[in-house]
Protein backbone atom coordinates (compact mmCIF):
# COMPACT_ATOMS: atom_id res chain seq x y z
CA MET A 1 5.43 -4.08 -11.35
CA SER A 2 8.29 -6.39 -10.39
CA ARG A 3 8.12 -5.71 -6.64
CA ILE A 4 4.47 -6.66 -6.29
CA LEU A 5 4.79 -9.66 -8.56
CA THR A 6 7.69 -10.85 -6.41
CA ALA A 7 5.43 -10.54 -3.39
CA ALA A 8 2.69 -12.42 -5.21
CA VAL A 9 5.05 -15.30 -5.89
CA ALA A 10 6.07 -15.28 -2.24
CA ALA A 11 2.41 -15.29 -1.26
CA GLY A 12 1.94 -18.54 -3.13
CA ALA A 13 4.09 -20.19 -0.48
CA VAL A 14 1.67 -19.15 2.28
CA VAL A 15 -1.72 -20.00 0.84
CA ALA A 16 -2.67 -22.05 3.87
CA LEU A 17 -1.32 -19.43 6.25
CA ALA A 18 -3.03 -16.54 4.51
CA ALA A 19 -6.47 -18.07 3.99
CA PRO A 20 -7.81 -17.18 7.45
CA ALA A 21 -6.70 -13.56 7.01
CA ARG A 22 -8.52 -13.21 3.71
CA ALA A 23 -11.73 -14.52 5.23
CA GLN A 24 -11.43 -12.27 8.26
CA SER A 25 -13.03 -8.84 7.98
CA ASP A 26 -12.79 -5.98 10.46
CA SER A 27 -16.26 -6.81 11.74
CA ASP A 28 -15.13 -10.35 12.58
CA TRP A 29 -12.26 -9.28 14.78
CA GLY A 30 -14.36 -9.13 17.94
CA ARG A 31 -15.83 -12.58 17.41
CA ASN A 32 -13.93 -15.26 19.28
CA TYR A 33 -10.57 -13.65 18.50
CA SER A 34 -7.93 -12.93 21.08
CA GLN A 35 -5.72 -9.90 20.65
CA ASP A 36 -2.49 -8.33 21.83
CA SER A 37 -1.98 -4.60 21.38
CA SER A 38 1.23 -4.25 23.38
CA PHE A 39 3.51 -3.12 20.53
CA LYS A 40 4.09 0.60 20.18
CA TRP A 41 6.95 2.60 18.70
CA ASN A 42 7.23 6.35 18.58
CA GLY A 43 10.06 8.61 17.62
CA SER A 44 11.23 11.55 15.59
CA ILE A 45 11.97 11.01 11.89
CA ALA A 46 13.41 14.02 10.12
CA ALA A 47 11.53 15.55 7.20
CA GLY A 48 12.55 13.65 4.09
CA GLY A 49 13.06 10.44 6.04
CA THR A 50 10.84 7.39 5.63
CA ILE A 51 8.69 5.20 7.85
CA HIS A 52 8.65 1.66 6.42
CA VAL A 53 6.12 -0.93 7.59
CA ILE A 54 6.24 -4.52 6.29
CA ASP A 55 3.40 -6.95 7.02
CA LEU A 56 2.24 -10.32 5.75
CA ASN A 57 -1.26 -11.05 7.08
CA GLY A 58 -3.11 -7.88 7.98
CA GLY A 59 -3.82 -4.35 6.88
CA VAL A 60 -2.07 -1.03 7.42
CA GLN A 61 -3.75 2.26 8.24
CA VAL A 62 -1.92 5.60 8.12
CA ASP A 63 -3.16 8.90 9.54
CA ALA A 64 -1.53 12.26 10.16
CA SER A 65 0.25 12.82 13.44
CA ASP A 66 -0.95 15.78 15.48
CA ASN A 67 2.63 16.57 16.57
CA GLY A 68 6.15 16.09 15.26
CA THR A 69 6.33 12.46 16.33
CA THR A 70 5.70 9.42 14.16
CA THR A 71 3.95 6.57 15.98
CA VAL A 72 3.41 2.93 14.99
CA THR A 73 1.13 0.58 16.90
CA ALA A 74 0.32 -3.04 16.08
CA VAL A 75 -2.48 -5.34 17.09
CA LYS A 76 -2.07 -9.11 16.79
CA ARG A 77 -5.31 -11.07 16.45
CA TRP A 78 -5.70 -14.83 16.45
CA ARG A 79 -8.18 -17.58 17.11
CA HIS A 80 -6.25 -20.87 17.29
CA SER A 81 -2.57 -20.23 16.55
CA ASP A 82 0.18 -19.25 18.97
CA PRO A 83 0.75 -15.46 18.77
CA ALA A 84 4.36 -16.02 19.84
CA THR A 85 5.06 -17.41 16.35
CA VAL A 86 4.74 -13.85 15.07
CA HIS A 87 7.01 -11.10 16.35
CA ILE A 88 7.41 -7.46 15.49
CA VAL A 89 10.81 -5.91 14.91
CA ALA A 90 11.80 -2.23 14.81
CA GLU A 91 15.02 -1.39 12.97
CA PRO A 92 16.35 2.18 12.82
CA GLY A 93 18.11 3.21 9.63
CA SER A 94 20.18 6.13 8.42
CA ASN A 95 17.12 7.81 6.92
CA GLY A 96 14.14 6.57 8.90
CA MET A 97 12.68 3.53 10.63
CA THR A 98 11.60 0.06 9.43
CA ILE A 99 9.06 -1.96 11.38
CA CYS A 100 8.03 -5.45 10.29
CA ALA A 101 5.91 -8.38 11.40
CA ILE A 102 7.75 -11.69 10.99
CA TRP A 103 6.19 -15.14 11.00
CA GLY A 104 8.79 -17.65 12.22
CA ASP A 105 12.35 -17.51 13.49
CA ALA A 106 13.88 -14.62 11.54
CA THR A 107 15.16 -11.75 13.63
CA THR A 108 15.57 -8.92 11.10
CA CYS A 109 13.45 -7.12 8.52
CA ASP A 110 15.88 -7.97 5.73
CA SER A 111 13.68 -8.39 2.64
CA HIS A 112 15.04 -11.75 1.51
CA GLU A 113 14.89 -13.27 4.96
CA HIS A 114 11.42 -11.87 5.62
CA GLU A 115 9.83 -12.79 2.29
CA GLY A 116 11.30 -16.28 2.32
CA ASN A 117 10.26 -17.16 5.84
CA HIS A 118 6.74 -18.45 5.20
CA GLY A 119 6.98 -21.93 6.67
CA LEU A 120 4.12 -21.75 9.16
CA HIS A 121 1.05 -23.13 7.42
CA ASN A 122 -2.45 -22.77 8.87
CA ASN A 123 -1.33 -19.91 11.11
CA ASP A 124 -4.29 -17.62 11.72
CA VAL A 125 -2.38 -14.79 13.43
CA SER A 126 -2.88 -11.43 11.72
CA VAL A 127 -1.21 -8.12 12.50
CA HIS A 128 -2.90 -4.79 11.89
CA PHE A 129 -0.63 -1.73 11.91
CA THR A 130 -1.70 1.83 12.61
CA VAL A 131 0.75 4.60 11.76
CA HIS A 132 0.52 8.28 12.69
CA VAL A 133 3.00 9.98 10.40
CA ALA A 134 4.61 13.36 11.05
CA LYS A 135 4.62 16.11 8.46
CA GLY A 136 7.32 15.72 5.82
CA VAL A 137 7.94 12.02 6.49
CA LYS A 138 7.68 9.65 3.54
CA VAL A 139 5.42 6.61 3.80
CA ASP A 140 6.39 3.14 2.54
CA MET A 141 3.88 0.39 3.42
CA SER A 142 3.65 -3.21 2.20
CA THR A 143 1.64 -6.29 3.04
CA VAL A 144 0.51 -9.46 1.27
CA ASN A 145 -2.98 -10.15 2.60
CA GLY A 146 -4.55 -6.89 3.65
CA SER A 147 -5.59 -3.44 2.52
CA ILE A 148 -3.62 -0.23 2.89
CA ASP A 149 -5.33 3.06 3.71
CA VAL A 150 -3.25 6.24 3.88
CA ARG A 151 -4.69 9.55 5.08
CA GLY A 152 -2.87 12.73 5.93
CA ALA A 153 0.45 12.07 4.23
CA THR A 154 2.22 15.24 3.11
CA VAL A 155 4.94 13.88 0.82
CA ALA A 156 5.76 10.69 -1.10
CA VAL A 157 3.78 7.47 -0.56
CA ASP A 158 4.69 3.93 -1.62
CA ALA A 159 2.10 1.22 -0.99
CA HIS A 160 2.17 -2.43 -2.09
CA THR A 161 -0.17 -5.34 -1.44
CA VAL A 162 -1.24 -8.54 -3.16
CA ASN A 163 -4.73 -9.19 -1.81
CA GLY A 164 -6.40 -5.95 -0.80
CA HIS A 165 -7.32 -2.46 -1.92
CA ILE A 166 -5.12 0.61 -1.63
CA GLU A 167 -6.50 4.07 -0.90
CA ILE A 168 -4.17 7.05 -0.56
CA ALA A 169 -4.66 10.72 0.21
CA THR A 170 -1.57 12.94 0.27
CA LEU A 171 -1.05 16.68 0.18
CA GLY A 172 1.98 16.52 -2.07
CA GLY A 173 2.90 13.13 -3.53
CA PRO A 174 4.34 11.53 -5.56
CA VAL A 175 2.54 8.18 -5.22
CA THR A 176 3.36 4.62 -6.17
CA ALA A 177 0.63 2.08 -5.39
CA GLU A 178 0.48 -1.53 -6.56
CA SER A 179 -1.99 -4.32 -5.86
CA VAL A 180 -2.86 -7.59 -7.57
CA ASN A 181 -6.37 -8.24 -6.28
CA GLY A 182 -7.92 -4.96 -5.27
CA GLY A 183 -8.73 -1.46 -6.44
CA VAL A 184 -6.22 1.38 -6.24
CA ARG A 185 -7.27 4.98 -5.57
CA ALA A 186 -5.16 8.06 -4.92
CA THR A 187 -6.03 11.68 -4.19
CA ILE A 188 -3.21 14.22 -4.44
CA ASP A 189 -4.14 17.72 -3.33
CA GLN A 190 -1.06 19.55 -4.57
CA LEU A 191 1.69 17.92 -6.61
CA VAL A 192 5.20 18.84 -5.61
CA ASN A 193 7.49 20.09 -8.36
CA SER A 194 9.20 16.83 -9.22
CA ASN A 195 9.93 14.52 -12.13
CA GLU A 196 9.19 11.43 -10.05
CA PRO A 197 6.49 9.29 -11.72
CA LEU A 198 2.99 8.67 -10.43
CA GLU A 199 2.14 5.00 -10.68
CA LEU A 200 -1.14 3.25 -9.81
CA VAL A 201 -1.23 -0.40 -10.87
CA THR A 202 -3.44 -3.41 -10.20
CA VAL A 203 -4.53 -6.57 -11.99
CA ASN A 204 -8.04 -7.15 -10.69
CA GLY A 205 -9.65 -3.88 -9.72
CA SER A 206 -10.26 -0.32 -10.78
CA VAL A 207 -7.73 2.51 -10.77
CA GLU A 208 -8.71 6.07 -9.85
CA LEU A 209 -6.63 9.22 -9.57
CA ALA A 210 -7.89 12.59 -8.35
CA ALA A 211 -5.35 15.35 -9.08
CA PRO A 212 -5.10 19.14 -9.18
CA ALA A 213 -6.41 20.97 -12.23
CA GLN A 214 -2.86 22.12 -13.10
CA LEU A 215 -1.64 18.52 -13.55
CA ASN A 216 1.21 18.17 -16.06
CA ALA A 217 2.09 14.61 -17.04
CA ALA A 218 2.93 12.13 -19.76
CA LEU A 219 -0.04 9.78 -19.53
CA ASP A 220 0.21 6.00 -19.97
CA ALA A 221 -3.23 4.53 -19.18
CA GLU A 222 -4.13 0.96 -20.13
CA THR A 223 -6.76 -1.60 -19.24
CA VAL A 224 -7.84 -4.84 -20.90
CA ASN A 225 -11.36 -5.36 -19.58
CA GLY A 226 -12.66 -1.90 -18.77
CA GLY A 227 -12.56 1.68 -19.95
CA VAL A 228 -10.55 4.87 -19.47
CA GLN A 229 -12.27 8.09 -18.45
CA THR A 230 -10.63 11.45 -17.77
CA ASP A 231 -11.65 14.99 -16.81
CA PHE A 232 -8.41 16.37 -18.29
CA PRO A 233 -7.84 17.40 -21.92
CA ILE A 234 -5.25 15.09 -23.46
CA THR A 235 -3.01 15.54 -26.47
CA VAL A 236 -3.19 11.94 -27.69
CA SER A 237 -0.18 10.18 -29.17
CA SER A 238 -1.66 6.65 -29.11
CA PHE A 239 -5.24 5.54 -28.63
CA LYS A 240 -7.19 2.27 -28.69
CA ALA A 241 -10.94 2.51 -28.29
CA ARG A 242 -11.63 3.10 -24.60
CA THR A 243 -8.93 0.80 -23.25
CA ARG A 244 -5.63 2.58 -23.91
CA ILE A 245 -4.55 6.21 -24.00
CA HIS A 246 -1.00 7.50 -24.32
CA GLY A 247 -0.60 11.25 -24.47
CA THR A 248 0.15 14.50 -22.72
CA ILE A 249 -1.78 16.25 -19.97
CA GLY A 250 -0.99 19.95 -19.68
CA GLN A 251 2.66 20.56 -20.44
CA GLY A 252 3.70 16.94 -19.98
CA GLY A 253 6.66 16.03 -17.82
CA ARG A 254 6.46 13.35 -15.14
CA GLU A 255 5.18 9.92 -16.15
CA LEU A 256 1.65 9.11 -15.06
CA ARG A 257 1.22 5.33 -15.29
CA LEU A 258 -2.26 3.91 -14.64
CA HIS A 259 -2.63 0.22 -15.43
CA THR A 260 -5.12 -2.56 -14.73
CA VAL A 261 -6.26 -5.71 -16.47
CA ASN A 262 -9.77 -6.22 -15.13
CA GLY A 263 -11.23 -2.86 -14.21
CA SER A 264 -11.80 0.73 -15.23
CA ILE A 265 -9.44 3.72 -15.08
CA SER A 266 -10.61 7.16 -13.99
CA ILE A 267 -8.69 10.45 -13.82
CA ARG A 268 -10.64 13.08 -11.95
CA LYS A 269 -9.92 16.79 -11.59
CA LEU A 270 -10.05 18.16 -8.05
């Protein structure tokens, strides 16, 4: 969970900046907020490539593209702050595209520069990204204050936030999803033949996985304040009341890691 904890530490530097975003729901966006929806990127990313989106204040929504093109649009919303203090950068890479929203003077999506550039306190600008992802393109989304909703992915999904829920639906997986304050839910219609782990982690919130009946995994499910429920038969290697189960589902294999502190864990059979 190191990546999300790093983001949580970074978020501590922007408490004043982030507070308006946390209080702002989708239904509030039409109330006395100005907006700019001029950013749009579209292009072809080869199957196996990745679309990365990095945000700070605002949510990310992903849907399936209806053609072979991946498209990213962004909407800035603000009430009092100068929207010019936030700019959106698109950086092509050798295996995909990275698009980020940057608060301040940085000019690249470099992780250290981006995560450390949180000097604008009381900035109420938020950026909401919408991604239409082509078939076969991997999804990697992160934000600090905002939820992530992924629909229509066909391969691997990575999603990370600090304050917000994560909900993922993918045809193939694998999935890694981490939050601190928010529930995490993933539905995987058909697991690809891979040893890559499935990981759903939060601190404050429930964790739910819906997977095919032929799921094979080495299960590591733990909560502190909550329970663990599963539709799958498990060969148990370690068990503690209703709060911890280590064991094998089906024939074992890939690691299935489901962790929370305050919340329940559910493994449902599709």
